[in-house]
Amino acid sequence: MPKRDYYDVLKLPKTASPEEIRSSYRKLAREYHPDLNKENAKEAEEKFKELSEAYEVLADEQKRKHYDMGGFDAVSQDFGPQGFNWQNFSHAGDLEDMFGGMDPLRDFFRQAGVRGDLFGGMFGQGFQVASRGRGRDLEVAIRVKLGDLIQGIQRDVEVPRADRCEDCKGTGAEGGTALETCKTCGGSGQVRNVRRSGYAQLVTINACPTCRGEGRKILKACTHCGGAGRLRVNRHLRIRIPPGLDDGTVLRLAGEGERGPSGRAGDLFVQVIVDNGTFHREGRDIYTDLTVGLSQALLGDTVRIPTLSGQAELSVPPATQPESTLRLKGEGMPPPGGGSRGDLFVTIHVRLPDRLSSEQRDTVRRTFGEPGGVASLPERDKGSGGFFSRRKG
Ligand SMILES: [Zn+2]
Ligand SMILES: [Zn+2]
């Protein structure tokens, strides 16, 4: 096939915008995709490749500029000595939504040798470049109430992840047997390139381009998993969240991530998000507020207040000052991992009556005296002790 101008291939004028380039590529890719042209597969594949080469160049601002100025020669060094091949193609992701995870397309790219890491983005299958290595790590978040962390709590979660296809034992080949050792790399998945540079010998080890580092070639793809060797499953996990964790703590469950093609799994990271409710937490200690009426503050009372684990009785002593702090020992949080609990500090706010009858005003005058015209500073504003100076007392 004689080489055609990239713009002609994509049926675009030289002034086309990046958006027009992308949309034309997508449109033509749909038209010429080999799997949608079974009767003319060979020709369609050639066209699809030609199209993808043009797109590889024109979709990249730098490469496009070089091509506009110097033609094919100016971009040829971007590709191998044989010209464009599928290993040079870095835009498989642009077709992602188009084929909706269609297996034939994935197989096409697999066979064509497009780098494995694209598949992760394309099909959510978690393929990785180092496809012999472990699977991807996964993350989930779990919300708990502060009170749940006094004892710790168990939570059931469903984690969608790639798991080994048992039909093909993770090989991706029908029955686990329809495969052969890669002839290029002899099954190691790697190719070495030894080069002399002066006195030094440079050894470069790359993933084998024929089998993309897998060491084997699938002769017939497993029909159950479409040759991926893995399937998406929802895995149920019971996660034990230990007591006393801080908000945002991340737990790591080794081996509960996605399973790689070799069977080695990544890890699952569980972020614990703590809902503090009406409480404020500082380490093991918990703070909350309580509003009492004037007579409660003056005469004292016993009130029920919400705590982390339910309710508790709090004794408000007579003549309790507004904004003073009372303490309930042992009603705070345990330290991370468990241990003796901190305290609950309750800041008392006093609500004054909205109005007084003349009778009540007389009583106040008789009891506390006439207003003297000089306001005394509240005790908490004196000195440097600060707002919470008495709470530990
Ligand atoms: Zn399978
Ligand atoms: Zn190989």
Short mmCIF file of C-alpha atoms in Angstrom, two decimals, residues 33-371:
data_model
loop_
_atom_site.label_atom_id
_atom_site.label_comp_id
_atom_site.label_asym_id
_atom_site.label_seq_id
_atom_site.Cartn_x
_atom_site.Cartn_y
_atom_site.Cartn_z
CA HIS A 33 -12.05 -2.21 12.36
CA PRO A 34 -10.96 -5.71 11.24
CA ASP A 35 -13.36 -7.45 13.54
CA LEU A 36 -16.25 -5.60 11.96
CA ASN A 37 -15.03 -6.45 8.49
CA LYS A 38 -14.70 -10.20 8.71
CA GLU A 39 -15.10 -10.80 4.97
CA ASN A 40 -12.37 -8.28 4.15
CA ALA A 41 -10.27 -8.67 7.27
CA LYS A 42 -6.85 -8.38 5.69
CA GLU A 43 -7.60 -5.19 3.83
CA ALA A 44 -9.48 -3.73 6.77
CA GLU A 45 -6.55 -4.41 9.06
CA GLU A 46 -4.20 -2.58 6.70
CA LYS A 47 -6.57 0.38 6.63
CA PHE A 48 -7.04 0.34 10.38
CA LYS A 49 -3.29 0.38 10.84
CA GLU A 50 -2.79 3.17 8.33
CA LEU A 51 -5.49 5.13 10.10
CA SER A 52 -3.92 4.56 13.50
CA GLU A 53 -0.47 5.61 12.26
CA ALA A 54 -1.93 8.85 10.92
CA TYR A 55 -3.72 9.41 14.20
CA GLU A 56 -0.61 8.60 16.27
CA VAL A 57 1.14 11.48 14.49
CA LEU A 58 -1.63 14.04 14.14
CA ALA A 59 -3.00 13.59 17.65
CA ASP A 60 0.36 14.61 19.11
CA GLU A 61 0.99 18.34 18.84
CA GLN A 62 4.76 17.91 18.56
CA LYS A 63 4.68 15.10 16.02
CA ARG A 64 2.06 16.90 13.99
CA LYS A 65 4.25 19.99 13.82
CA HIS A 66 7.21 17.91 12.65
CA TYR A 67 5.06 16.21 10.05
CA ASP A 68 3.61 19.49 8.79
CA MET A 69 7.13 20.85 8.29
CA GLY A 70 9.03 17.81 7.08
CA GLY A 71 6.60 15.13 5.97
CA PHE A 72 7.09 11.40 6.65
CA ASP A 73 10.87 11.75 7.05
CA ALA A 74 10.41 14.15 9.96
CA VAL A 75 8.41 11.63 12.01
CA SER A 76 9.93 8.34 10.87
CA GLN A 77 12.36 8.26 13.78
CA ASP A 78 9.37 8.02 16.12
CA PHE A 79 8.73 4.55 14.76
CA GLY A 80 10.89 1.47 14.27
CA PRO A 81 13.04 0.78 11.18
CA GLN A 82 10.08 -1.05 9.61
CA GLY A 83 7.89 1.99 10.10
CA PHE A 84 4.84 2.26 12.30
CA ASN A 85 3.81 -0.84 14.19
CA TRP A 86 1.30 -1.40 16.96
CA GLN A 87 3.89 -1.01 19.70
CA ASN A 88 4.13 2.63 18.63
CA PHE A 89 0.44 3.18 19.09
CA SER A 90 -0.31 5.07 22.28
CA HIS A 91 -3.94 6.03 21.76
CA ALA A 92 -5.83 2.79 22.17
CA GLY A 93 -7.55 4.49 25.10
CA ASP A 94 -9.25 6.90 22.71
CA LEU A 95 -11.37 4.03 21.48
CA GLU A 96 -12.24 2.95 24.99
CA ASP A 97 -15.89 3.85 25.15
CA MET A 98 -16.47 3.10 21.50
CA PHE A 99 -16.41 -0.65 21.64
CA GLY A 100 -17.73 -0.86 25.16
CA GLY A 101 -15.15 -3.33 26.34
CA MET A 102 -15.81 -5.54 23.34
CA ASP A 103 -13.61 -8.59 23.53
CA PRO A 104 -12.63 -8.77 19.84
CA LEU A 105 -11.03 -5.35 20.05
CA ARG A 106 -9.09 -6.28 23.12
CA ASP A 107 -7.97 -9.46 21.41
CA PHE A 108 -7.02 -7.48 18.37
CA PHE A 109 -4.78 -5.19 20.38
CA ARG A 110 -3.44 -8.12 22.33
CA GLN A 111 -2.41 -9.90 19.20
CA ALA A 112 -1.17 -6.69 17.66
CA GLY A 113 1.09 -6.16 20.65
CA VAL A 114 -0.28 -2.88 21.95
CA ARG A 115 1.18 -2.33 25.38
CA GLY A 116 -0.70 -4.07 28.12
CA ASP A 117 -1.15 -1.07 30.39
CA LEU A 118 -3.58 0.44 27.94
CA PHE A 119 -6.03 -2.32 28.57
CA GLY A 120 -6.45 -1.31 32.17
CA GLY A 121 -7.85 2.02 31.10
CA MET A 122 -9.65 0.56 28.15
CA PHE A 123 -11.42 -2.31 29.68
CA GLY A 124 -11.06 -1.94 33.41
CA GLN A 125 -9.44 -5.34 33.49
CA GLY A 126 -6.40 -4.23 35.37
CA PHE A 127 -3.82 -5.35 32.86
CA GLN A 128 -0.41 -4.00 33.63
CA VAL A 129 2.76 -3.43 31.68
CA ALA A 130 4.60 -5.89 33.86
CA SER A 131 1.93 -8.45 33.17
CA ARG A 132 3.94 -11.17 34.88
CA GLY A 133 3.83 -9.21 38.10
CA ARG A 134 1.23 -8.77 40.76
CA GLY A 135 -2.24 -7.42 40.23
CA ARG A 136 -3.34 -3.89 40.90
CA ASP A 137 -3.87 -2.49 44.37
CA LEU A 138 -7.44 -1.55 45.18
CA GLU A 139 -8.93 1.02 47.52
CA VAL A 140 -12.22 1.19 49.38
CA ALA A 141 -13.49 3.63 51.98
CA ILE A 142 -15.52 2.61 55.01
CA ARG A 143 -17.55 5.06 57.09
CA VAL A 144 -17.93 4.43 60.79
CA LYS A 145 -19.30 6.37 63.74
CA LEU A 146 -16.89 7.47 66.42
CA GLY A 147 -18.71 5.23 68.91
CA ASP A 148 -18.09 2.19 66.65
CA LEU A 149 -14.41 2.57 67.36
CA ILE A 150 -14.65 2.08 71.13
CA GLN A 151 -14.66 -1.68 70.64
CA GLY A 152 -13.79 -1.72 66.95
CA ILE A 153 -16.28 -3.03 64.42
CA GLN A 154 -16.67 -5.53 61.61
CA ARG A 155 -17.88 -4.37 58.25
CA ASP A 156 -18.89 -6.38 55.21
CA VAL A 157 -17.82 -4.85 51.94
CA GLU A 158 -18.11 -5.87 48.33
CA VAL A 159 -14.98 -5.25 46.35
CA PRO A 160 -15.22 -5.53 42.57
CA ARG A 161 -11.94 -6.87 41.32
CA ALA A 162 -10.31 -8.94 38.67
CA ASP A 163 -9.94 -12.53 39.72
CA ARG A 164 -8.42 -15.58 38.12
CA CYS A 165 -10.56 -17.31 35.50
CA GLU A 166 -10.78 -20.89 36.71
CA ASP A 167 -11.86 -22.23 33.31
CA CYS A 168 -8.41 -21.55 31.89
CA LYS A 169 -6.54 -21.46 35.20
CA GLY A 170 -5.65 -17.85 34.54
CA THR A 171 -3.78 -18.58 31.34
CA GLY A 172 -6.35 -17.04 29.00
CA ALA A 173 -6.03 -20.12 26.77
CA GLU A 174 -8.89 -22.57 26.20
CA GLY A 175 -8.83 -25.22 28.90
CA GLY A 176 -5.53 -23.82 30.15
CA THR A 177 -3.68 -25.81 27.50
CA ALA A 178 -4.21 -24.08 24.15
CA LEU A 179 -0.93 -22.21 24.31
CA GLU A 180 2.64 -22.53 23.24
CA THR A 181 5.91 -21.15 24.54
CA CYS A 182 6.91 -17.91 22.84
CA LYS A 183 9.63 -18.58 20.29
CA THR A 184 11.09 -15.09 20.45
CA CYS A 185 12.00 -15.17 24.14
CA GLY A 186 11.87 -18.91 24.82
CA GLY A 187 9.25 -18.33 27.50
CA SER A 188 11.19 -15.92 29.68
CA GLY A 189 9.07 -12.94 28.61
CA GLN A 190 12.20 -10.83 28.24
CA VAL A 191 14.57 -9.98 25.46
CA ARG A 192 18.12 -8.77 26.02
CA ASN A 193 19.80 -6.31 23.81
CA VAL A 194 23.60 -6.20 24.28
CA ARG A 195 25.39 -3.18 22.90
CA ARG A 196 29.00 -2.05 23.16
CA SER A 197 29.66 1.57 23.90
CA GLY A 198 33.39 2.20 24.09
CA TYR A 199 34.64 -0.13 26.82
CA ALA A 200 31.28 -0.52 28.41
CA GLN A 201 28.79 -3.16 27.56
CA LEU A 202 25.20 -2.01 27.78
CA VAL A 203 22.61 -4.64 28.41
CA THR A 204 19.02 -3.59 27.99
CA ILE A 205 16.30 -5.94 29.09
CA ASN A 206 12.89 -5.33 27.61
CA ALA A 207 9.59 -7.08 27.69
CA CYS A 208 9.45 -9.46 24.76
CA PRO A 209 7.63 -7.67 21.92
CA THR A 210 6.13 -10.87 20.54
CA CYS A 211 4.40 -12.07 23.68
CA ARG A 212 4.45 -8.74 25.53
CA GLY A 213 6.32 -10.29 28.42
CA GLU A 214 3.96 -13.19 28.98
CA GLY A 215 6.36 -15.85 27.72
CA ARG A 216 3.67 -17.71 25.85
CA LYS A 217 1.33 -17.36 22.99
CA ILE A 218 -2.35 -18.19 23.23
CA LEU A 219 -3.46 -20.45 20.37
CA LYS A 220 -7.14 -20.39 21.25
CA ALA A 221 -8.58 -17.87 23.66
CA CYS A 222 -10.59 -19.10 26.62
CA THR A 223 -14.24 -18.47 25.79
CA HIS A 224 -15.13 -17.84 29.42
CA CYS A 225 -12.83 -14.85 29.99
CA GLY A 226 -12.15 -13.92 26.35
CA GLY A 227 -8.46 -14.66 26.76
CA ALA A 228 -7.85 -12.24 29.59
CA GLY A 229 -7.21 -15.03 32.09
CA ARG A 230 -9.21 -13.05 34.57
CA LEU A 231 -12.79 -12.08 35.23
CA ARG A 232 -14.46 -9.34 37.14
CA VAL A 233 -16.03 -10.61 40.30
CA ASN A 234 -17.55 -9.02 43.36
CA ARG A 235 -15.64 -10.28 46.30
CA HIS A 236 -17.26 -10.17 49.72
CA LEU A 237 -14.92 -9.33 52.51
CA ARG A 238 -15.47 -8.98 56.22
CA ILE A 239 -13.17 -6.25 57.41
CA ARG A 240 -12.35 -5.88 61.06
CA ILE A 241 -11.75 -2.26 62.01
CA PRO A 242 -9.73 -2.08 65.21
CA PRO A 243 -10.67 0.28 68.07
CA GLY A 244 -9.41 3.82 68.43
CA LEU A 245 -8.41 4.49 64.83
CA ASP A 246 -7.95 8.08 63.75
CA ASP A 247 -10.08 9.51 60.97
CA GLY A 248 -8.51 8.78 57.60
CA THR A 249 -6.45 5.82 58.77
CA VAL A 250 -5.65 3.45 55.93
CA LEU A 251 -5.58 -0.28 56.61
CA ARG A 252 -3.75 -2.54 54.24
CA LEU A 253 -5.07 -6.03 53.50
CA ALA A 254 -2.25 -7.81 51.80
CA GLY A 255 -3.21 -9.95 48.84
CA GLU A 256 -6.83 -8.75 48.67
CA GLY A 257 -6.32 -6.57 45.57
CA GLU A 258 -6.66 -7.64 41.99
CA ARG A 259 -5.10 -10.86 40.88
CA GLY A 260 -2.40 -10.52 38.26
CA PRO A 261 -2.06 -12.88 35.30
CA SER A 262 0.54 -14.83 37.22
CA GLY A 263 -1.85 -15.22 40.13
CA ARG A 264 -0.09 -12.82 42.48
CA ALA A 265 -2.55 -10.40 43.96
CA GLY A 266 -2.14 -6.74 44.81
CA ASP A 267 -3.23 -5.30 48.13
CA LEU A 268 -6.49 -3.79 49.27
CA PHE A 269 -6.27 -0.44 51.03
CA VAL A 270 -9.19 0.39 53.31
CA GLN A 271 -9.59 3.99 54.32
CA VAL A 272 -11.54 4.46 57.53
CA ILE A 273 -13.62 7.64 57.53
CA VAL A 274 -14.89 8.52 60.99
CA ASP A 275 -18.12 10.45 61.54
CA ASN A 276 -17.66 12.35 64.80
CA GLY A 277 -21.32 13.38 65.12
CA THR A 278 -21.65 16.11 67.76
CA PHE A 279 -18.32 15.23 69.33
CA HIS A 280 -14.94 16.75 68.79
CA ARG A 281 -11.95 14.51 69.21
CA GLU A 282 -8.43 15.24 70.30
CA GLY A 283 -6.48 12.05 70.65
CA ARG A 284 -8.13 9.93 73.31
CA ASP A 285 -10.24 12.80 74.68
CA ILE A 286 -13.67 13.80 73.40
CA TYR A 287 -15.36 17.19 73.71
CA THR A 288 -18.99 18.11 73.58
CA ASP A 289 -21.33 20.94 74.64
CA LEU A 290 -24.29 21.09 76.99
CA THR A 291 -26.71 23.96 77.48
CA VAL A 292 -28.42 24.21 80.89
CA GLY A 293 -31.01 26.63 82.26
CA LEU A 294 -30.22 29.33 84.77
CA SER A 295 -31.64 27.46 87.77
CA GLN A 296 -29.72 24.32 86.79
CA ALA A 297 -26.50 26.31 86.66
CA LEU A 298 -27.24 28.08 89.95
CA LEU A 299 -28.69 25.23 91.97
CA GLY A 300 -27.07 22.23 90.34
CA ASP A 301 -28.78 19.25 88.67
CA THR A 302 -28.21 15.76 87.36
CA VAL A 303 -28.76 15.52 83.61
CA ARG A 304 -28.53 12.76 81.02
CA ILE A 305 -26.18 13.51 78.18
CA PRO A 306 -25.35 11.61 75.00
CA THR A 307 -22.03 9.83 75.09
CA LEU A 308 -20.18 7.77 72.49
CA SER A 309 -21.76 4.57 73.73
CA GLY A 310 -25.25 5.86 74.55
CA GLN A 311 -26.09 8.07 77.51
CA ALA A 312 -24.57 8.90 80.86
CA GLU A 313 -25.57 10.91 83.90
CA LEU A 314 -23.69 14.12 84.43
CA SER A 315 -23.80 15.92 87.74
CA VAL A 316 -23.85 19.68 87.27
CA PRO A 317 -22.74 21.13 90.61
CA PRO A 318 -24.43 24.20 92.18
CA ALA A 319 -23.08 27.56 90.96
CA THR A 320 -21.60 26.11 87.76
CA GLN A 321 -19.99 28.92 85.77
CA PRO A 322 -20.97 29.43 82.11
CA GLU A 323 -18.33 28.01 79.74
CA SER A 324 -16.79 25.89 82.45
CA THR A 325 -15.96 22.31 81.62
CA LEU A 326 -17.02 19.13 83.38
CA ARG A 327 -15.34 15.79 82.91
CA LEU A 328 -16.68 12.25 82.59
CA LYS A 329 -13.76 9.94 83.19
CA GLY A 330 -13.26 7.01 80.85
CA GLU A 331 -15.94 8.12 78.37
CA GLY A 332 -13.43 9.08 75.70
CA MET A 333 -11.72 7.00 73.03
CA PRO A 334 -9.22 4.19 73.38
CA PRO A 335 -5.85 4.78 71.72
CA PRO A 336 -5.41 3.24 68.24
CA GLY A 337 -5.39 -0.52 68.59
CA GLY A 338 -7.19 -0.45 71.95
CA GLY A 339 -6.32 0.37 75.56
CA SER A 340 -7.73 2.49 78.35
CA ARG A 341 -10.12 5.15 77.24
CA GLY A 342 -9.66 8.89 77.55
CA ASP A 343 -12.24 11.26 79.02
CA LEU A 344 -15.32 13.12 77.84
CA PHE A 345 -15.20 16.87 78.49
CA VAL A 346 -18.49 18.73 78.56
CA THR A 347 -18.49 22.51 78.14
CA ILE A 348 -21.47 24.03 79.97
CA HIS A 349 -23.41 26.85 78.36
CA VAL A 350 -26.02 28.69 80.38
CA ARG A 351 -29.22 29.89 78.81
CA LEU A 352 -30.65 32.96 80.55
CA PRO A 353 -34.40 33.63 80.59
CA ASP A 354 -35.66 35.75 77.67
CA ARG A 355 -37.42 38.15 80.06
CA LEU A 356 -38.08 38.57 83.77
CA SER A 357 -41.29 39.59 85.50
CA SER A 358 -41.03 42.52 87.89
CA GLU A 359 -41.37 40.04 90.71
CA GLN A 360 -38.37 38.07 89.43
CA ARG A 361 -36.35 41.27 89.00
CA ASP A 362 -37.10 42.16 92.66
CA THR A 363 -35.95 38.72 93.74
CA VAL A 364 -32.68 39.13 91.81
CA ARG A 365 -32.13 42.59 93.37
CA ARG A 366 -32.80 41.28 96.86
CA THR A 367 -30.61 38.22 96.33
CA PHE A 368 -27.67 39.58 94.35
CA GLY A 369 -27.89 43.32 94.98
CA GLU A 370 -28.45 46.30 92.71
CA PRO A 371 -26.35 46.46 89.51
#
